[in-house]
Short mmCIF file of C-alpha atoms and ligand atoms in Angstrom, two decimals:
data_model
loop_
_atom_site.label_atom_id
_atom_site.label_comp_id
_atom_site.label_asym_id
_atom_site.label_seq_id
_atom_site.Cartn_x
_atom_site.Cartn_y
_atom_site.Cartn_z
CA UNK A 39 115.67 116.17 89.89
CA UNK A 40 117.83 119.22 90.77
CA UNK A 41 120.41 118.55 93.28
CA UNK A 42 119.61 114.93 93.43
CA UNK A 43 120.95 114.18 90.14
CA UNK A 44 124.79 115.46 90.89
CA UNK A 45 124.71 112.31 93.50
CA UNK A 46 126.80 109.69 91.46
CA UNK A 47 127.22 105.55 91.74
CA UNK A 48 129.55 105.14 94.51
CA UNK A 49 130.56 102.00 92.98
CA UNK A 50 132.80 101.82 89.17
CA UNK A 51 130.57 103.35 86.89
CA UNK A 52 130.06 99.95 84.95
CA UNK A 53 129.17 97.64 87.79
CA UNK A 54 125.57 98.81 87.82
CA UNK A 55 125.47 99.54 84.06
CA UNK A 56 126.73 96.41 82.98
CA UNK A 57 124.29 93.32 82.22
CA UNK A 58 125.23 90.28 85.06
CA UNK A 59 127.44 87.68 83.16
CA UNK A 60 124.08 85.53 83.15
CA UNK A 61 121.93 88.20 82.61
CA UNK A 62 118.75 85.89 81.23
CA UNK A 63 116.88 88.07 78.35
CA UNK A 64 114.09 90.03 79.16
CA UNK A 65 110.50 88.46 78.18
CA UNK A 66 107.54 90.02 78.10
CA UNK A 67 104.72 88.04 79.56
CA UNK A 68 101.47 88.47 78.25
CA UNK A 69 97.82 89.00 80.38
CA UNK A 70 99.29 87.86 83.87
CA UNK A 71 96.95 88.02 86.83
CA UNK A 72 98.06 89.86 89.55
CA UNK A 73 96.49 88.18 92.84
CA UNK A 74 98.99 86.19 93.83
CA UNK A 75 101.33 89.98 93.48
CA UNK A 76 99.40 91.88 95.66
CA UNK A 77 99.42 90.98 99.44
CA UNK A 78 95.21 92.13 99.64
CA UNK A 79 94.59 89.54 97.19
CA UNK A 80 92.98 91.73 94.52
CA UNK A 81 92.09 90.35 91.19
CA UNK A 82 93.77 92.20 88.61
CA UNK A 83 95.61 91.35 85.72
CA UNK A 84 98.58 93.33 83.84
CA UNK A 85 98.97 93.16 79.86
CA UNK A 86 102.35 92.76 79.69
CA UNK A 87 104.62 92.22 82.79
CA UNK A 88 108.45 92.18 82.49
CA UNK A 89 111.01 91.00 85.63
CA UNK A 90 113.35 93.41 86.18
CA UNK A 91 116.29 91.47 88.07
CA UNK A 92 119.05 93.99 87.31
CA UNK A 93 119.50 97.85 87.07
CA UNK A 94 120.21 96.48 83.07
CA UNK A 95 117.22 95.21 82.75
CA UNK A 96 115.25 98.47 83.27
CA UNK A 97 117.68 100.04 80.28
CA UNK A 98 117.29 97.73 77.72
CA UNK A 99 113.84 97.65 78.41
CA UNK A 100 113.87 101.45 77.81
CA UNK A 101 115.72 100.63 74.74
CA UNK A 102 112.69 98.18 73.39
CA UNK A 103 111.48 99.78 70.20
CA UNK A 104 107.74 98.58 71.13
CA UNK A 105 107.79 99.35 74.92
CA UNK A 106 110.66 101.91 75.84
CA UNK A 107 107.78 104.57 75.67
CA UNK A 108 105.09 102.37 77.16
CA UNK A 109 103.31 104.09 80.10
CA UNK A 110 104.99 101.72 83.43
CA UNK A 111 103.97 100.69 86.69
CA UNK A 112 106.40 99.33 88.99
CA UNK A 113 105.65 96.77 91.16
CA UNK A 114 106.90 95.64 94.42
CA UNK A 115 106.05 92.92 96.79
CA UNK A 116 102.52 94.36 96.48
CA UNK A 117 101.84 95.08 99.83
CA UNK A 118 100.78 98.76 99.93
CA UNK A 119 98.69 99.00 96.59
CA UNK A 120 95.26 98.08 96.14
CA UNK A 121 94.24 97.04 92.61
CA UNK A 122 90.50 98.00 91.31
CA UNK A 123 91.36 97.20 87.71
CA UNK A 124 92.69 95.71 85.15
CA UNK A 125 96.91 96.78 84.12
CA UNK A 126 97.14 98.32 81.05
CA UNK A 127 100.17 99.78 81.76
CA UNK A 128 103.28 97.52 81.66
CA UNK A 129 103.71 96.23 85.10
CA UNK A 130 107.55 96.41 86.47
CA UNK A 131 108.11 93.55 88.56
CA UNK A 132 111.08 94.50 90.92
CA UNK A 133 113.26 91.00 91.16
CA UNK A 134 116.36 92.71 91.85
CA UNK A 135 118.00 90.00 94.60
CA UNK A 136 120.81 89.94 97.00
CA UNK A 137 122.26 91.07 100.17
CA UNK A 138 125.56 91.54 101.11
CA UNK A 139 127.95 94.08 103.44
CA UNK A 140 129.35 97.23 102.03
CA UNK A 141 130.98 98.84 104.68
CA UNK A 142 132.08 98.34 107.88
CA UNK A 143 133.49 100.63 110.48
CA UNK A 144 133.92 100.96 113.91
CA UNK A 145 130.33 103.47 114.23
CA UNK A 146 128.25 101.28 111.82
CA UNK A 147 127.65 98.60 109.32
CA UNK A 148 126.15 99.34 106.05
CA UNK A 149 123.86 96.15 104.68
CA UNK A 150 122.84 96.53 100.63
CA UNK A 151 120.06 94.37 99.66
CA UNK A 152 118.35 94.16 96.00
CA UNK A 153 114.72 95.77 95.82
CA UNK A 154 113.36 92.39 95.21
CA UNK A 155 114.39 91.13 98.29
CA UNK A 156 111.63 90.18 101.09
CA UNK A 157 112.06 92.96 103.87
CA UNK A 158 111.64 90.47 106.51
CA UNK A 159 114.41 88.73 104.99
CA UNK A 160 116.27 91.59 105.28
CA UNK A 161 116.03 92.25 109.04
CA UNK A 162 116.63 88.18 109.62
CA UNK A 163 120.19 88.43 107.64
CA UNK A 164 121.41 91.65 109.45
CA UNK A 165 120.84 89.84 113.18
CA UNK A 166 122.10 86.68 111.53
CA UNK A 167 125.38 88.37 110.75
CA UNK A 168 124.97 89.83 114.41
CA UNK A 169 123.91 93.33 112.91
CA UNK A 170 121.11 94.26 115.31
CA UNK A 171 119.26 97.77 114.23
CA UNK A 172 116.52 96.66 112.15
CA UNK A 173 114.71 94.44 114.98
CA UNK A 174 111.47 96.96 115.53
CA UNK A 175 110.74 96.70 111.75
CA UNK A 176 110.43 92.60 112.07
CA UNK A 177 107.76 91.10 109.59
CA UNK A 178 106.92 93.93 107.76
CA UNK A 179 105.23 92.90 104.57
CA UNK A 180 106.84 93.82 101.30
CA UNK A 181 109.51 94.19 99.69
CA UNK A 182 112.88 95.68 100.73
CA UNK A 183 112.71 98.10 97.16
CA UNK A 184 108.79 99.36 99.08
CA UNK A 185 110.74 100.08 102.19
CA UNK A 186 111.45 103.42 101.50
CA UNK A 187 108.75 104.43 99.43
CA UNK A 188 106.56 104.25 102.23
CA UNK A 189 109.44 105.50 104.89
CA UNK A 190 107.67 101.83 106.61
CA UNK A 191 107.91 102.14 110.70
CA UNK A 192 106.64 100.35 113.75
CA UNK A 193 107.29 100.65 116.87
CA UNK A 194 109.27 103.50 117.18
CA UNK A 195 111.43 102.91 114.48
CA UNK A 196 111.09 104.08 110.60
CA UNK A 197 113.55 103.45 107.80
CA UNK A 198 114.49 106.93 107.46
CA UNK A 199 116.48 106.07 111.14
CA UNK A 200 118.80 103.62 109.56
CA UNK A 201 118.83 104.57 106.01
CA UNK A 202 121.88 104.88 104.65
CA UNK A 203 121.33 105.63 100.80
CA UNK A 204 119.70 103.56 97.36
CA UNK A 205 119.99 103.39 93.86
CA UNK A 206 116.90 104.31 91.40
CA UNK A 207 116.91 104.15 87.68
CA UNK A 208 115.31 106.92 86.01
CA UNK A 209 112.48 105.46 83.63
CA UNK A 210 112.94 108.06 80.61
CA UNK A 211 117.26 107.96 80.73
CA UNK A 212 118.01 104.74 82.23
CA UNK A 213 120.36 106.43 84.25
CA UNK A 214 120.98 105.40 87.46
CA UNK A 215 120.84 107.72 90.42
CA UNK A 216 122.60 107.35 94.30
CA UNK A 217 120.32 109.11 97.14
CA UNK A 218 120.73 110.00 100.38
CA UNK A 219 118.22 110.15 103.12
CA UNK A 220 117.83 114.23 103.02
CA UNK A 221 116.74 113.58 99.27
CA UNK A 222 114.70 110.83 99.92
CA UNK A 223 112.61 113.52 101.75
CA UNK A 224 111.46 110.46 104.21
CA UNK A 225 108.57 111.64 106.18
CA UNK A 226 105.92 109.87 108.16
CA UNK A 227 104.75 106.80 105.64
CA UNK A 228 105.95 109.30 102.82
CA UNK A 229 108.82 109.95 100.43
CA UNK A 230 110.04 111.71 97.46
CA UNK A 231 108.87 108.46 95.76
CA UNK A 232 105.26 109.30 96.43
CA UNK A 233 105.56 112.17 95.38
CA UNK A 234 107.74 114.06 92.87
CA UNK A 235 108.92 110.55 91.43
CA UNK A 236 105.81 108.75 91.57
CA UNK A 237 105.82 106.55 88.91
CA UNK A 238 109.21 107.99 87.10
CA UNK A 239 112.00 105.64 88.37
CA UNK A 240 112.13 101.99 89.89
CA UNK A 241 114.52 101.53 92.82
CA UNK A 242 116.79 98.77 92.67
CA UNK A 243 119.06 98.52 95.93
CA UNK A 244 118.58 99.86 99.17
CA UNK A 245 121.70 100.22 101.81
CA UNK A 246 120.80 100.29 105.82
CA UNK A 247 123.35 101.81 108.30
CA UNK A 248 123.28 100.04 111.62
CA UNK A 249 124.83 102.30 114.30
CA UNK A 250 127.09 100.65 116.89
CA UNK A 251 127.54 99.93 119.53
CA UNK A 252 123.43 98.46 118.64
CA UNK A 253 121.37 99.96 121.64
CA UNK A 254 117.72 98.65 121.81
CA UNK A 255 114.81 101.20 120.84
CA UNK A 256 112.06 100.04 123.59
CA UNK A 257 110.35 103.87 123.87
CA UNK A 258 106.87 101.82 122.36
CA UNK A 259 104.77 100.98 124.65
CA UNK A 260 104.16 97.68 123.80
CA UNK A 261 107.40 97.09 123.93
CA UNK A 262 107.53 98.55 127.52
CA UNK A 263 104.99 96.15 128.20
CA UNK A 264 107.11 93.39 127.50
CA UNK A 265 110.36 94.61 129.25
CA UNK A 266 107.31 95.12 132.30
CA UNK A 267 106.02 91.47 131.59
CA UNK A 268 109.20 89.60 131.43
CA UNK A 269 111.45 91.39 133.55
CA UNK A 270 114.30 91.68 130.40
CA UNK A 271 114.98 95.10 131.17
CA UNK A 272 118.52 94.80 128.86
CA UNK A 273 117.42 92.99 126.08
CA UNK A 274 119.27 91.99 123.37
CA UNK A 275 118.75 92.51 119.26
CA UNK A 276 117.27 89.16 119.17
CA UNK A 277 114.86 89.18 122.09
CA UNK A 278 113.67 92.35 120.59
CA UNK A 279 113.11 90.72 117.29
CA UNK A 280 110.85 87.79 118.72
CA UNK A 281 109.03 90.49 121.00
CA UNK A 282 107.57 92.73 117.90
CA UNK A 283 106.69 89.49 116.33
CA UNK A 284 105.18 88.56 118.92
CA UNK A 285 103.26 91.26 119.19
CA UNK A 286 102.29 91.95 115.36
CA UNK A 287 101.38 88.12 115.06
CA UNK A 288 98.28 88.94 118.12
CA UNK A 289 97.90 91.99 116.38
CA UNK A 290 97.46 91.95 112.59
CA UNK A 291 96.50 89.24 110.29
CA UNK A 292 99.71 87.30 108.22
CA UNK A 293 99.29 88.45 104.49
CA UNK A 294 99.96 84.88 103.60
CA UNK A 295 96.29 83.59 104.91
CA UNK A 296 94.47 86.89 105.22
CA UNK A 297 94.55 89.67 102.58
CA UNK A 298 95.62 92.86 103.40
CA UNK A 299 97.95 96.16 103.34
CA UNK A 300 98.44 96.51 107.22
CA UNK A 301 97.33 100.04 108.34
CA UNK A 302 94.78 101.38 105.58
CA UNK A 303 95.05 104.98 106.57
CA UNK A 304 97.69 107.50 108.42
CA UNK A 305 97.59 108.66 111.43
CA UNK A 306 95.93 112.12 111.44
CA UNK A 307 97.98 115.13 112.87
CA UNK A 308 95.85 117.51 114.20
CA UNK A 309 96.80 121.17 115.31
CA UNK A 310 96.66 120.89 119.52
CA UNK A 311 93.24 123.36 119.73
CA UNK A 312 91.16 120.94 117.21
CA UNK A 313 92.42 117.86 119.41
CA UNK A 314 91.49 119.89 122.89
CA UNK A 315 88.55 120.02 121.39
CA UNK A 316 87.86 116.14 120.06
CA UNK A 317 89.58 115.44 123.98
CA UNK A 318 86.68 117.32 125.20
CA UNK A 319 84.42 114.89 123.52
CA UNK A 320 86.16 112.09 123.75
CA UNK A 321 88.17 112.24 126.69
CA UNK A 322 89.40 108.94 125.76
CA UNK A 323 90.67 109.41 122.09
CA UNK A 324 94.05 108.08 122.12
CA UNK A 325 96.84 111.27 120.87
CA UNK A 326 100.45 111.52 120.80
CA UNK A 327 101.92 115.04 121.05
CA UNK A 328 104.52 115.40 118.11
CA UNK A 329 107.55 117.92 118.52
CA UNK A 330 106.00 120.87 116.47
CA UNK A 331 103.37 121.36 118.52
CA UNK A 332 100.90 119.18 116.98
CA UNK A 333 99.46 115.76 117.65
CA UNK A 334 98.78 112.52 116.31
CA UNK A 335 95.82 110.65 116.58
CA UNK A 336 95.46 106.94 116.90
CA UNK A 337 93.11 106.51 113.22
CA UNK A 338 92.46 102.57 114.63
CA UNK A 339 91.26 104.36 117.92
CA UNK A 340 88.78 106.62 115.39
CA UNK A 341 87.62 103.83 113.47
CA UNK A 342 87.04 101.72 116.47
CA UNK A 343 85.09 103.92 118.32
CA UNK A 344 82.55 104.40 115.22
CA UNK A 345 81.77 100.96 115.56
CA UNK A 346 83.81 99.53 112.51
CA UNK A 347 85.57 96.74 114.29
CA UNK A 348 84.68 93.29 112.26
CA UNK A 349 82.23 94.79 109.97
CA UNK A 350 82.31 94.38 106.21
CA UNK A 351 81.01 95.28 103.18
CA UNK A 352 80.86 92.79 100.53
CA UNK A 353 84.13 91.17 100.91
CA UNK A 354 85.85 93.64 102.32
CA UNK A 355 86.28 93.69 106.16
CA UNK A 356 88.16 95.72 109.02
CA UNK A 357 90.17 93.37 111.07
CA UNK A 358 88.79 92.24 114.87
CA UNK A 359 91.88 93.12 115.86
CA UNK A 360 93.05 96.00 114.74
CA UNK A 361 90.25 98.52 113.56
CA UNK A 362 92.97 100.16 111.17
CA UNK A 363 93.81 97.26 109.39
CA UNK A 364 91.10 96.58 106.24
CA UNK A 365 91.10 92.33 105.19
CA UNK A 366 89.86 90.18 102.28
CA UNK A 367 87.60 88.04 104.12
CA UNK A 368 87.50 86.18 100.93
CA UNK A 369 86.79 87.41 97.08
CA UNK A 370 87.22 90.85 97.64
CA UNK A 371 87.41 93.09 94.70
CA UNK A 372 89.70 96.47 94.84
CA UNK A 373 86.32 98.33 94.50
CA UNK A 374 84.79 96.67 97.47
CA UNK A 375 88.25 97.83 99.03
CA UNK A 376 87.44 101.42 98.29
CA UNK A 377 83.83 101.46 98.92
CA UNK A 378 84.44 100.24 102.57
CA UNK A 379 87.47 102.52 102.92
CA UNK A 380 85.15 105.59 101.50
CA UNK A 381 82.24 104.66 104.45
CA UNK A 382 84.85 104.64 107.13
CA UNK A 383 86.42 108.01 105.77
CA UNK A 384 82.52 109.72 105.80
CA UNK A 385 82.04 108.21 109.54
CA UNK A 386 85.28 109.18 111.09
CA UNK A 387 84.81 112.62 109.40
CA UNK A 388 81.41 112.89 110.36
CA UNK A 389 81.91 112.25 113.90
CA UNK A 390 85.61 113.77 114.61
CA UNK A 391 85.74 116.00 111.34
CA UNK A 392 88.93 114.77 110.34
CA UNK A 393 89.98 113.44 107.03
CA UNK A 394 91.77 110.32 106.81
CA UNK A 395 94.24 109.56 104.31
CA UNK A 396 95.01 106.15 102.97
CA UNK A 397 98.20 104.59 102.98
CA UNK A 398 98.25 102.62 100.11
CA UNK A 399 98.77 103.51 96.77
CA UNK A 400 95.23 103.18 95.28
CA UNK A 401 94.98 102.47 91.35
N1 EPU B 54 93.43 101.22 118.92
C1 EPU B 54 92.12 101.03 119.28
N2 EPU B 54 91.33 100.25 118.47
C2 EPU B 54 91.81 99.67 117.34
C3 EPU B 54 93.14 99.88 116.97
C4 EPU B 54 93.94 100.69 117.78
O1 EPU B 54 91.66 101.54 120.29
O2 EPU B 54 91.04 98.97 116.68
C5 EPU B 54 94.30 102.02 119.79
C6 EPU B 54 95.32 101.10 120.47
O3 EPU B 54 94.82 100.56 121.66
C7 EPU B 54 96.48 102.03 120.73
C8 EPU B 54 96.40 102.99 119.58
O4 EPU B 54 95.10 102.90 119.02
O5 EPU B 54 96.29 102.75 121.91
C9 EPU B 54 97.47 102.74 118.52
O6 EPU B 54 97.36 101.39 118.05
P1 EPU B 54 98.66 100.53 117.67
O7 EPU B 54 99.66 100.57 118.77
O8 EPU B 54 98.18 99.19 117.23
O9 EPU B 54 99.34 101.31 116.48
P2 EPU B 54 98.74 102.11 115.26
O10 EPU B 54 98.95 103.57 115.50
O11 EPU B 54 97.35 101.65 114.98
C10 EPU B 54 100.99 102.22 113.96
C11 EPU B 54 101.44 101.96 112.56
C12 EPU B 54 101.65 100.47 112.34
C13 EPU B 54 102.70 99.99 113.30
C14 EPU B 54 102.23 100.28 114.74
C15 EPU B 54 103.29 99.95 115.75
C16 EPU B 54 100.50 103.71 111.18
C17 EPU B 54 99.46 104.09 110.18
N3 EPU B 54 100.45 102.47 111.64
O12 EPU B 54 99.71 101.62 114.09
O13 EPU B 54 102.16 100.31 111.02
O14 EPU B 54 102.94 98.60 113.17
O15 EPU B 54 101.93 101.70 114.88
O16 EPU B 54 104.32 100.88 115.64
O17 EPU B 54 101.34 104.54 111.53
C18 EPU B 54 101.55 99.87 108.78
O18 EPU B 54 101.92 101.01 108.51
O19 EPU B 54 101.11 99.09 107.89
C19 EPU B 54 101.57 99.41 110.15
C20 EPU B 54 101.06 98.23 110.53
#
């Protein structure tokens, strides 16, 4: 991990190598399915699935003479994977719980919350405690350990803008690791846990740094739309907070009663002469320029304007709402998933010529 590995534990050396007094003993569950783990919906089911509820848990587990070499696959809240098979591996559940302040000063508050926690949860607690700074990222499914994995951001906000730092135990030494955002290497819906440590460590607490004084991120247009709407102009953390869930709820469907991953692919950058030239086509393609020059296209925008909106195949739908979003409209299998996703990729490409690159982790 080069320099990454001289970052140490800020806290004692023993506190996160240490067992919990009531550390309960790791079991091994046998053949568990896996729909009710992934926020799609997918039928799968893993081997052998352990709960890993403490940075411990992942060492003695390395220490297992029958499974410390196993081939792993950790295992979040689900909500960016799609499953089209069976687990052989042995699945990581991340149950690593709690939140609680580490630091306070007079230019920010830093919030640590187990991997296991529910992201949502996460952002309730800090304006609870009257820590505003999380607000635009409001009912984001998953869990707070996905967070950063994915770099997750809406509405002008992305972790990366109040990440502080998290922990992440290596799966072949057990040891366990403090980053920082600059080795995180956070960029848009990526990290350095998509790529060079896919698969090698499990993260097991995540720190936020809310700036102060909290000033309100509103550059989005929906959100402008509300300020427009309801006249706020100087909202506060909380008003923010029901405004984006306002606004994902008409949006994009609730995991809990429709399947799905939220967005299904990027959003393409494109080098300014290829989007001239799709603007000169489509005159109406929705772009955003970025500050090196390039741009971003809107992928729902693409999708949409091939005619996806509400179709399906098999059991696999995209969204009425929300071209980008792909749903289980009941039964879907992960291969479904892929099939549809691979028909949309071949339309967009064959109309725009652009490639479009899934978010979630497909396996
Ligand atoms: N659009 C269409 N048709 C569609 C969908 C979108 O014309 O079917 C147009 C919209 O009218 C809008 C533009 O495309 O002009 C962008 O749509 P939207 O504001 O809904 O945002 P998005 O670019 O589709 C991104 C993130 C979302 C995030 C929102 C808000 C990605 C891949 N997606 O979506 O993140 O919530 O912005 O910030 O960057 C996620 O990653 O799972 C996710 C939901």
């Amino acid at each position: 991990m080069g320099e990454n590995s001289a970052m140490q534990d800020p806290r004692p050396a023993d506190a996160a190598a240490m067992p919990p007094p009531d550390a309960a003993p790791l079991t091994i569950e046998q053949d568990v399915p896996l729909r009710e783990h992934n926020t799609f919906g997918l039928p799968a089911t893993a081997r052998r699935l352990v709960r890993i509820r403490h940075e411990s848990d992942v060492r003695r587990l390395l220490a297992h003479p029958g499974l410390g070499r196993a081939p792993k696959f950790v295992l979040g809240g689900g909500s960016n994977v799609i499953l089209t098979r069976d687990m052989p591996e042995l699945v990581l559940k991340v149950e690593v719980r709690g939140m609680r302040v580490v630091r306070e000063s007079a230019d920010a508050v830093v919030v640590e919350a187990g991997a296991g926690e529910r992201w949502h949860d996460l952002v309730a607690h800090t304006l609870d405690l009257g820590f505003g700074g999380l607000e635009n990222l409001a009912l984001i499914p998953g869990t707070v350990g996905a967070a950063p994995v994915q770099n997750i951001g809406a509405y002008g906000l992305e972790l990366a803008d109040r990440f502080d730092s998290l922990d992440t135990v290596d799966l072949v030494t057990g040891r366990t690791v403090t980053l920082n955002a600059a080795q995180c290497r956070f960029g848009y819906r990526d990290s350095l846990f998509k790529g060079a440590l896919a698969g090698k460590s499990v993260i097991t607490r995540v720190r936020v740094r809310l700036p102060r004084p909290w000033q309100p991120v509103l550059g989005y247009l929906d959100l402008e739309r509300k300020v427009a709407e309801t006249g706020i102009t100087a909202p506060d953390a909380r008003t923010v907070f029901d405004w984006v869930c306002a606004i994902r709820r008409a949006k994009l469907p609730d995991p809990a009663q429709v399947g799905n991953v939220g967005s299904f692919f990027k959003n393409p950058l494109v080098s300014a002469e290829q989007c001239r030239d799709i603007i000169a086509r489509d005159p109406h393609v929705v772009h955003y320029p970025m500050p090196d020059g390039q741009f971003k296209l809107a992928a729902g925008w693409l999708i949409d304007a091939c005619g996806w909106k509400g179709k399906a195949i098999g059991h696999a739908g995209v969204y009425d709402r929300q071209a980008l979003v792909l749903v289980n409209r009941g039964g879907a299998t992960g291969s479904e998933v892929v099939t549809l996703a691979r028909a949309i990729q071949e339309s967009v490409y064959g109309r725009f010529g652009i490639r479009l690159d899934p978010e979630p982790v497909i396996v």
